[in-house]
Coordinates of C-alpha atoms in Angstrom, one line a residue:
M1 CA -12.4 17.0 31.5
D2 CA -9.2 17.4 33.5
I3 CA -6.6 18.7 31.0
N4 CA -3.8 18.0 33.4
M5 CA -4.8 14.3 33.5
S6 CA -4.9 14.1 29.7
I7 CA -1.5 15.7 29.4
A8 CA -0.1 13.3 32.0
K9 CA -1.6 10.3 30.2
L10 CA 0.0 11.4 26.9
V11 CA 3.4 11.7 28.6
K12 CA 3.0 8.3 30.3
Y13 CA 2.2 6.8 26.9
G14 CA 5.5 8.2 25.6
L15 CA 7.4 6.7 28.5
D16 CA 5.6 3.3 28.4
T17 CA 6.2 2.9 24.6
G18 CA 9.9 4.0 24.8
L19 CA 9.3 7.0 22.6
L20 CA 10.3 9.2 25.5
P21 CA 13.2 8.5 27.9
K22 CA 12.5 9.3 31.6
E23 CA 15.0 12.1 31.5
E24 CA 12.8 14.0 29.0
K25 CA 9.5 13.8 30.9
V26 CA 9.5 17.4 32.0
Y27 CA 10.7 18.6 28.7
A28 CA 8.0 16.8 26.8
T29 CA 5.3 18.0 29.2
N30 CA 6.4 21.6 28.6
Q31 CA 6.3 21.0 24.9
I32 CA 2.7 19.8 25.1
L33 CA 1.8 22.8 27.3
E34 CA 3.1 25.1 24.5
V35 CA 1.1 23.4 21.9
L36 CA -2.1 23.7 24.0
H37 CA -1.3 27.4 24.9
L38 CA -1.1 26.6 28.6
E39 CA 1.2 28.2 31.1
E40 CA 0.6 26.1 34.1
Y41 CA 0.4 22.4 34.9
S42 CA -0.3 20.3 38.0
E43 CA 0.9 16.6 38.0
P44 CA -2.0 14.3 38.9
E45 CA -1.3 11.9 41.7
E46 CA -2.8 8.8 40.0
I47 CA -2.7 8.3 36.2
G48 CA -3.6 4.6 35.8
E49 CA -1.8 1.7 34.2
E50 CA -3.2 1.3 30.7
I51 CA -3.2 4.4 28.4
C52 CA -5.4 4.3 25.4
L53 CA -3.8 6.7 22.9
E54 CA -6.9 7.2 20.8
D55 CA -9.0 8.2 23.9
T56 CA -6.2 10.4 25.2
L57 CA -5.8 12.3 22.0
R58 CA -9.6 12.7 21.7
E59 CA -9.6 14.4 25.1
L60 CA -6.8 16.8 24.1
L61 CA -8.4 17.5 20.7
D62 CA -11.7 18.3 22.3
Y63 CA -10.0 20.7 24.7
A64 CA -8.2 22.3 21.8
Y65 CA -11.4 22.9 19.9
E66 CA -13.3 24.1 22.9
N67 CA -10.5 26.6 23.6
G68 CA -10.3 28.0 20.0
L69 CA -7.1 26.1 19.0
L70 CA -8.8 24.3 16.1
A71 CA -10.3 26.2 13.1
E72 CA -12.8 23.3 12.6
N73 CA -13.7 20.3 14.7
S74 CA -13.2 17.9 11.7
V75 CA -10.8 15.0 11.0
V76 CA -8.5 17.1 8.8
Y77 CA -7.9 19.8 11.5
R78 CA -7.8 17.3 14.3
D79 CA -5.2 15.2 12.5
L80 CA -3.0 18.2 11.9
F81 CA -3.2 19.1 15.6
D82 CA -2.7 15.7 17.2
T83 CA 0.4 15.1 15.0
K84 CA 1.8 18.3 16.5
L85 CA 1.1 16.8 20.0
M86 CA 2.7 13.5 19.2
N87 CA 5.8 15.3 18.0
C88 CA 6.4 16.4 21.6
L89 CA 7.2 12.7 22.4
M90 CA 9.3 12.0 19.4
P91 CA 13.1 11.3 19.3
R92 CA 15.0 13.5 16.8
P93 CA 15.6 11.9 13.4
A94 CA 19.4 11.4 14.0
Q95 CA 18.5 9.4 17.2
V96 CA 16.2 7.1 15.3
I97 CA 18.7 6.6 12.5
D98 CA 21.5 5.8 15.0
E99 CA 19.3 3.3 16.9
F100 CA 18.1 1.7 13.6
W101 CA 21.7 1.0 12.4
K102 CA 22.9 -0.1 15.8
R103 CA 20.2 -2.8 15.8
Y104 CA 20.9 -3.6 12.2
E105 CA 24.4 -4.7 13.2
H106 CA 22.7 -7.4 15.2
S107 CA 20.2 -8.3 12.5
P108 CA 18.2 -6.6 9.8
K109 CA 15.0 -8.0 11.4
D110 CA 15.8 -6.3 14.7
A111 CA 16.3 -3.0 12.9
T112 CA 13.0 -3.2 11.0
A113 CA 11.1 -4.5 14.1
Y114 CA 12.3 -1.4 16.1
Y115 CA 11.4 1.0 13.3
Y116 CA 8.0 -0.5 12.6
K117 CA 7.1 -0.4 16.3
L118 CA 8.2 3.3 16.5
S119 CA 6.2 4.2 13.4
Q120 CA 3.1 2.8 15.1
D121 CA 3.8 4.1 18.6
S122 CA 4.3 7.6 17.2
D123 CA 0.8 7.5 15.7
Y124 CA 2.3 8.0 12.2
I125 CA 0.6 4.6 11.6
R126 CA -2.7 5.1 13.3
R127 CA -3.3 1.6 14.7
Y128 CA -6.9 2.4 15.8
R129 CA -7.8 3.3 12.2
V130 CA -6.0 0.5 10.4
C131 CA -7.9 -2.0 12.5
R132 CA -11.1 -0.7 11.1
D133 CA -10.3 -2.0 7.7
R134 CA -12.5 -5.0 6.7
K135 CA -10.2 -7.9 5.8
W136 CA -10.8 -11.5 4.7
V137 CA -9.3 -14.2 2.5
T138 CA -11.1 -15.9 -0.4
K139 CA -10.0 -19.3 -1.7
T140 CA -9.6 -19.3 -5.5
E141 CA -8.0 -21.5 -8.1
Y142 CA -5.0 -19.2 -7.9
G143 CA -4.6 -19.6 -4.1
D144 CA -5.9 -17.5 -1.2
L145 CA -6.5 -13.9 -2.3
D146 CA -6.4 -11.1 0.4
I147 CA -9.4 -8.8 0.3
T148 CA -9.4 -5.4 2.1
I149 CA -12.1 -2.7 2.2
N150 CA -10.0 0.4 3.0
L151 CA -11.6 2.3 5.9
S152 CA -8.4 3.7 7.5
K153 CA -8.0 6.7 5.1
P154 CA -10.2 9.5 6.6
E155 CA -12.7 11.1 4.2
K156 CA -12.1 14.9 3.9
D157 CA -15.0 17.0 5.1
P158 CA -16.6 19.6 2.8
K159 CA -15.2 22.6 4.8
A160 CA -11.6 21.3 4.6
I161 CA -12.1 20.7 0.8
A162 CA -13.3 24.3 0.4
A163 CA -10.5 25.6 2.5
A164 CA -7.9 23.7 0.4
K165 CA -9.3 25.2 -2.8
K166 CA -8.9 28.7 -1.5
M167 CA -5.3 28.1 -0.4
K168 CA -2.4 29.3 -2.4
Q169 CA -0.9 26.3 -4.2
S170 CA 2.3 25.2 -2.6
G171 CA 5.2 23.2 -4.2
Y172 CA 6.7 22.2 -0.8
P173 CA 6.9 19.3 -0.3
K174 CA 6.6 18.5 -4.0
C175 CA 4.7 15.3 -3.2
L176 CA 3.8 12.9 -0.4
L177 CA 7.0 10.9 -1.0
C178 CA 9.6 13.7 -0.8
R179 CA 12.1 13.6 2.0
E180 CA 10.9 17.2 2.9
N181 CA 7.8 15.6 4.5
E182 CA 9.8 14.6 7.6
G183 CA 8.8 17.0 10.3
Y184 CA 6.5 19.0 8.1
A185 CA 3.5 20.6 10.0
G186 CA 1.1 20.0 7.1
R187 CA -1.9 22.0 5.9
V188 CA -5.5 21.2 5.0
N189 CA -4.4 19.7 1.7
H190 CA -1.3 18.0 2.9
P191 CA -1.0 15.7 5.9
A192 CA 1.2 16.6 8.9
R193 CA 4.3 14.6 9.3
Q194 CA 6.0 16.0 12.5
N195 CA 5.9 12.4 13.9
H196 CA 7.4 10.9 10.8
R197 CA 11.0 9.6 10.7
I198 CA 12.9 8.4 7.6
I199 CA 15.8 5.9 7.4
P200 CA 18.4 6.9 4.8
L201 CA 19.6 4.1 2.6
K202 CA 22.3 3.7 -0.1
I203 CA 20.6 2.1 -3.2
N204 CA 22.5 1.7 -6.5
D205 CA 25.2 4.2 -5.1
S206 CA 22.6 6.9 -4.6
Q207 CA 20.6 8.3 -1.7
W208 CA 17.2 6.8 -1.0
G209 CA 14.8 6.8 1.9
F210 CA 13.0 4.0 3.8
Q211 CA 9.7 4.4 5.6
Y212 CA 6.5 2.6 6.3
S213 CA 3.1 3.3 4.7
P214 CA 0.8 5.0 7.1
Y215 CA -2.0 2.8 5.9
V216 CA -0.3 -0.6 6.2
Y217 CA -2.2 -2.7 3.8
Y218 CA -0.1 -5.7 4.9
N219 CA 2.5 -6.6 7.5
E220 CA 5.4 -4.1 7.6
H221 CA 4.2 -2.4 4.4
C222 CA 7.2 -0.2 3.5
I223 CA 8.0 2.4 0.9
V224 CA 11.5 2.9 -0.5
F225 CA 11.8 6.2 -2.3
C226 CA 14.4 8.2 -4.3
G227 CA 16.1 11.0 -2.4
E228 CA 15.3 13.2 -5.4
H229 CA 11.9 14.1 -6.9
V230 CA 12.3 12.2 -10.2
P231 CA 9.7 10.3 -12.2
M232 CA 9.3 6.5 -12.1
K233 CA 11.1 4.6 -14.9
I234 CA 11.5 0.9 -15.3
D235 CA 14.9 0.0 -16.6
R236 CA 18.0 -2.1 -15.7
T237 CA 18.7 0.2 -12.7
T238 CA 15.3 -0.7 -11.4
F239 CA 16.3 -4.3 -11.0
R240 CA 19.6 -3.3 -9.5
K241 CA 17.9 -1.1 -6.9
L242 CA 15.3 -3.8 -6.0
F243 CA 18.1 -6.3 -5.3
D244 CA 20.3 -3.8 -3.5
F245 CA 17.4 -3.4 -1.0
V246 CA 16.7 -7.2 -0.8
K247 CA 20.3 -7.9 -0.1
Q248 CA 20.3 -5.4 2.8
F249 CA 16.9 -6.7 4.1
P250 CA 16.5 -10.3 2.9
H251 CA 13.4 -10.9 5.0
Y252 CA 11.5 -8.2 2.9
F253 CA 10.4 -8.3 -0.7
L254 CA 10.5 -5.1 -2.8
G255 CA 8.5 -4.4 -6.0
S256 CA 7.8 -1.5 -8.3
N257 CA 4.6 -0.2 -9.8
A258 CA 4.7 -0.1 -13.6
D259 CA 5.8 3.2 -15.1
L260 CA 2.9 3.9 -17.4
P261 CA -0.6 5.4 -16.7
I262 CA -3.5 3.0 -16.2
V263 CA -1.2 0.1 -15.3
G264 CA 0.9 2.2 -12.9
G265 CA 0.5 3.4 -9.4
S266 CA -1.1 6.6 -8.1
I267 CA 2.2 8.5 -7.8
L268 CA 4.3 8.2 -11.1
T269 CA 6.1 11.6 -10.5
H270 CA 8.4 10.3 -7.7
D271 CA 10.5 7.1 -8.2
H272 CA 9.6 4.7 -5.4
Y273 CA 9.0 1.0 -4.5
Q274 CA 6.9 -0.9 -2.1
G275 CA 7.8 -3.9 0.0
G276 CA 7.4 -5.6 3.3
N277 CA 7.5 -8.7 5.4
Y278 CA 4.6 -10.5 3.8
E279 CA 4.1 -13.4 1.4
F280 CA 1.4 -12.7 -1.1
A281 CA -0.6 -15.3 -3.0
M282 CA 1.4 -14.6 -6.2
A283 CA 4.7 -15.3 -4.4
K284 CA 3.2 -18.7 -3.2
A285 CA 1.8 -19.5 -6.7
P286 CA 3.7 -22.4 -8.4
V287 CA 5.5 -22.3 -11.8
E288 CA 3.4 -24.2 -14.2
Q289 CA 5.6 -24.1 -17.3
T290 CA 9.4 -23.9 -17.4
Y291 CA 11.5 -22.4 -20.2
C292 CA 15.1 -22.3 -21.3
I293 CA 16.4 -18.9 -22.6
S294 CA 19.4 -18.9 -24.9
G295 CA 22.4 -17.3 -23.1
Y296 CA 20.7 -17.8 -19.7
E297 CA 20.6 -21.6 -19.5
D298 CA 21.8 -21.3 -15.9
V299 CA 18.8 -19.2 -14.8
E300 CA 15.5 -20.9 -13.8
V301 CA 12.7 -19.4 -15.9
G302 CA 9.0 -20.2 -15.6
R303 CA 5.4 -19.1 -16.2
V304 CA 3.6 -18.7 -12.9
K305 CA 0.1 -20.1 -12.4
W306 CA -1.5 -16.7 -11.8
P307 CA -4.4 -14.7 -13.4
M308 CA -1.9 -12.1 -14.7
S309 CA 1.0 -12.9 -17.0
V310 CA 4.1 -13.5 -14.8
L311 CA 7.6 -14.7 -15.7
R312 CA 9.5 -15.9 -12.6
I313 CA 13.3 -16.0 -12.9
R314 CA 15.6 -17.5 -10.2
H315 CA 19.4 -17.6 -9.6
A316 CA 21.9 -17.6 -6.7
D317 CA 23.6 -14.6 -8.3
E318 CA 21.3 -11.5 -8.6
T319 CA 23.4 -10.1 -11.4
R320 CA 22.2 -12.8 -13.7
L321 CA 18.6 -11.8 -12.9
I322 CA 19.4 -8.2 -13.5
D323 CA 20.9 -9.1 -16.9
L324 CA 18.0 -11.3 -17.9
G325 CA 15.4 -8.9 -16.5
E326 CA 16.8 -6.2 -18.7
H327 CA 16.7 -8.4 -21.7
I328 CA 13.1 -9.5 -21.1
L329 CA 12.1 -5.8 -20.5
N330 CA 13.7 -4.6 -23.7
V331 CA 12.2 -7.3 -25.8
W332 CA 8.7 -6.8 -24.2
R333 CA 8.9 -3.0 -24.7
G334 CA 9.0 -3.5 -28.5
Y335 CA 6.9 -6.7 -28.7
T336 CA 3.7 -6.8 -30.8
D337 CA 1.5 -9.8 -31.3
A338 CA -1.7 -8.8 -33.1
K339 CA -3.1 -12.3 -32.6
S340 CA -3.0 -11.7 -28.9
D341 CA -4.2 -8.1 -29.0
I342 CA -0.8 -6.9 -27.9
F343 CA 0.6 -3.8 -29.5
A344 CA 3.9 -2.2 -28.4
E345 CA 2.7 1.2 -29.5
T346 CA -0.1 3.0 -31.3
D347 CA 0.2 6.5 -32.7
G348 CA 3.7 6.9 -31.2
E349 CA 2.4 6.0 -27.7
A350 CA 4.3 3.2 -25.9
H351 CA 2.1 0.5 -24.2
N352 CA 4.3 -2.3 -22.9
T353 CA 6.0 -2.3 -19.5
V354 CA 6.4 -4.6 -16.5
T355 CA 5.6 -4.7 -12.8
P356 CA 8.7 -6.2 -11.2
I357 CA 9.0 -7.8 -7.7
A358 CA 12.2 -9.0 -6.1
R359 CA 12.7 -11.4 -3.2
M360 CA 15.0 -13.9 -1.7
R361 CA 13.7 -17.4 -1.1
D362 CA 15.6 -20.5 0.1
G363 CA 19.0 -18.9 -0.5
M364 CA 18.0 -18.0 -4.1
Y365 CA 17.2 -14.6 -5.6
E366 CA 13.8 -14.3 -7.4
L367 CA 12.5 -11.7 -9.8
D368 CA 8.9 -11.8 -10.9
L369 CA 8.2 -9.8 -14.0
V370 CA 4.4 -9.1 -14.6
L371 CA 3.8 -8.2 -18.2
R372 CA 1.7 -5.1 -18.6
N373 CA 0.1 -3.2 -21.4
N374 CA -2.0 0.0 -21.1
I375 CA -3.7 0.2 -24.5
T376 CA -7.2 1.5 -24.6
T377 CA -10.0 0.7 -27.1
K378 CA -13.5 2.0 -27.9
E379 CA -15.0 -0.9 -26.1
H380 CA -12.7 -0.5 -23.1
P381 CA -11.8 3.2 -22.9
L382 CA -10.2 2.8 -19.4
G383 CA -7.9 0.1 -20.6
L384 CA -8.1 -3.3 -22.4
Y385 CA -6.1 -4.9 -19.7
H386 CA -7.9 -3.1 -16.9
P387 CA -11.0 -4.2 -15.0
H388 CA -13.8 -4.1 -17.5
A389 CA -17.1 -2.2 -17.0
E390 CA -19.0 -5.2 -15.7
L391 CA -16.7 -5.4 -12.6
H392 CA -16.6 -1.6 -11.9
H393 CA -19.4 -2.0 -9.3
I394 CA -16.7 -3.7 -7.1
K395 CA -13.3 -2.4 -8.5
K396 CA -12.8 0.4 -11.0
E397 CA -9.4 1.7 -9.9
N398 CA -6.0 0.9 -11.5
I399 CA -4.4 -2.4 -10.7
G400 CA -1.1 -1.5 -9.1
L401 CA 1.6 -3.5 -7.5
I402 CA -0.3 -4.5 -4.4
E403 CA -3.3 -5.8 -6.4
V404 CA -1.0 -7.5 -8.9
M405 CA 0.4 -9.6 -6.0
G406 CA -3.0 -10.7 -4.9
L407 CA -4.3 -8.1 -2.4
A408 CA -7.5 -6.2 -3.3
V409 CA -7.7 -2.7 -1.9
L410 CA -11.3 -1.9 -2.3
P411 CA -13.1 1.5 -1.9
A412 CA -14.7 2.4 1.5
R413 CA -18.1 2.7 -0.2
L414 CA -18.4 -1.1 -0.4
K415 CA -18.9 -1.4 3.4
E416 CA -22.2 0.3 3.4
E417 CA -23.2 -1.1 0.0
M418 CA -22.5 -4.7 1.0
E419 CA -24.3 -4.3 4.3
C420 CA -27.4 -3.1 2.4
L421 CA -27.0 -5.7 -0.3
E422 CA -26.9 -8.5 2.3
T423 CA -30.2 -7.3 3.8
Y424 CA -31.8 -7.3 0.4
L425 CA -30.5 -10.8 -0.5
V426 CA -32.0 -12.2 2.6
S427 CA -35.3 -10.4 2.4
G428 CA -35.7 -10.9 -1.4
E429 CA -36.5 -7.2 -1.9
D430 CA -35.9 -5.6 -5.3
I431 CA -32.3 -4.6 -5.4
R432 CA -32.8 -2.4 -8.5
S433 CA -35.2 -0.2 -6.4
N434 CA -32.4 1.1 -4.2
P435 CA -30.0 3.6 -5.8
L436 CA -27.3 2.7 -3.3
I437 CA -27.0 -0.9 -4.6
E438 CA -28.7 -1.0 -8.0
K439 CA -25.2 -1.2 -9.6
H440 CA -24.8 -4.6 -8.0
A441 CA -28.1 -6.0 -9.3
D442 CA -26.8 -8.2 -12.1
W443 CA -24.1 -9.6 -9.9
A444 CA -26.7 -10.3 -7.1
E445 CA -28.9 -12.2 -9.6
E446 CA -26.0 -14.5 -10.3
I447 CA -25.4 -15.0 -6.6
K448 CA -29.0 -16.0 -6.1
K449 CA -28.7 -18.6 -8.8
K450 CA -25.5 -20.0 -7.3
Y451 CA -26.8 -20.5 -3.7
E452 CA -30.0 -22.3 -3.0
V453 CA -30.3 -20.9 0.5
I454 CA -29.2 -17.4 1.6
T455 CA -29.9 -16.6 5.3
Q456 CA -28.9 -14.0 7.8
E457 CA -26.4 -16.5 9.1
N458 CA -24.5 -17.2 5.8
V459 CA -25.1 -14.1 3.7
S460 CA -22.0 -12.2 4.9
G461 CA -19.7 -15.2 4.1
I462 CA -21.3 -15.6 0.7
V463 CA -20.9 -11.9 -0.2
Q464 CA -17.3 -11.9 0.9
D465 CA -16.5 -15.0 -1.1
E466 CA -18.2 -13.5 -4.2
I467 CA -16.3 -10.2 -3.9
G468 CA -13.1 -12.3 -3.7
L469 CA -14.1 -14.1 -6.9
V470 CA -14.8 -10.8 -8.6
F471 CA -11.3 -9.7 -7.7
A472 CA -9.9 -12.9 -9.3
K473 CA -11.7 -11.8 -12.5
V474 CA -10.3 -8.3 -12.1
L475 CA -6.8 -9.8 -12.2
E476 CA -7.7 -12.0 -15.2
H477 CA -8.9 -8.8 -17.0
A478 CA -5.5 -7.2 -16.2
G479 CA -3.6 -10.2 -17.6
V480 CA -2.2 -9.6 -21.1
Y481 CA -2.4 -13.3 -21.8
K482 CA -5.6 -15.0 -20.7
R483 CA -5.9 -18.3 -18.8
T484 CA -6.9 -20.2 -22.0
E485 CA -4.9 -22.5 -24.3
E486 CA -4.8 -19.6 -26.8
G487 CA -3.5 -17.3 -24.1
K488 CA -0.8 -19.8 -23.0
Q489 CA 0.3 -20.2 -26.6
G490 CA 0.6 -16.5 -26.9
F491 CA 2.7 -16.3 -23.7
D492 CA 4.9 -19.1 -25.1
R493 CA 5.4 -17.2 -28.4
F494 CA 6.7 -14.2 -26.5
V495 CA 9.1 -16.3 -24.4
H496 CA 10.4 -18.0 -27.6
V497 CA 11.6 -14.7 -29.1
L498 CA 13.7 -13.9 -26.0

């Protein structure tokens, strides 16, 4: 391997993408030399036109390992090192912020397009990993559900896990969402973020940060986080903050995970929201029943045709939605309906909250309020309104904001399991005899009954469709009011007390 060529290719990549101005070519080259512990460099005469970033970084990482610069040749250590290399090409945070707001003056779309491209070009969003995710769409009675098997998050190797256990516990940064991640070199139990840039925003008269998710589950998947490390809490200010953002970026939606365990997101310790430039199935779902709420007769209110229990409110003035949203939340927090198995609290523990999503559509502001309850029972110890045990072979994890809106983020294990299951479905072999897929046996029996002919040609499509239908059931399980006449009557009873 010619290390000079690999260095030259990385610098050319920076120039080609616009990360690096031509005036900084020599500077960036010397920064890379320092990272690689090299003191000399000879510019190659021919570099080539197209630069593949993944291949170029692989060459540089192989060189680093062969020359003792990596403790281990594993994904954790390689990611820490290649992020340090990418930082050699990066503009300083103030430059990115200035360019973002300069473009914002032309249009918010121009600003986010610039920032999204930079977040990918910088390798903060690793395009070559994201494209490995398995994605498809399943048609259901609720619309087209998005299904993803998440393969872009690298699995930690045993040596990295062991090293992390031996490390002294650090409180810096306090979590993955803290502003202190920007420029942080990382460690074996915390990702490197030298190539990360954050856009500061003013939300509800306080400092917040705007960034993209490195895993991009949908188009321009962004995260808006509080400038301080404070826990998530759904209240009136939540709705104000959601609309403050949507007013600044009307082409984006913004939503919040619920603020209680089981029905909340994976990070409840740092107040944050997720949004993006994407229309989910829930946003497309129609209103099937309209209501009129006393004192808010000017606000459009309706029950959405969706497996979970969603109230959609619309108005041209977002303050009316903030007022009504607060009223609905406060009533729901204290609402008990034993007939519908809804209890506001048990033994002093609160159970009711909402998952709110704000957007602008056709010149009107919209707020979707998804009613949530995290009560557990002996029969359903992980949550009564959580995927029940018979669906855990596909989805056992919490149903957060992204799933609520109609995008299944499924575990990586399913890729291998489904490939194996497809083989067994075609061959007719005993599924229960294989430990890898025996958990899917009951489900597979139902699939066999449903389809007269399963062949090598159609089995993948069948399995994908059936996974999508399982996800629809997952959402039904998470709905506090079921899609039955009794469930709809229960929903109506709640609305009538508003």
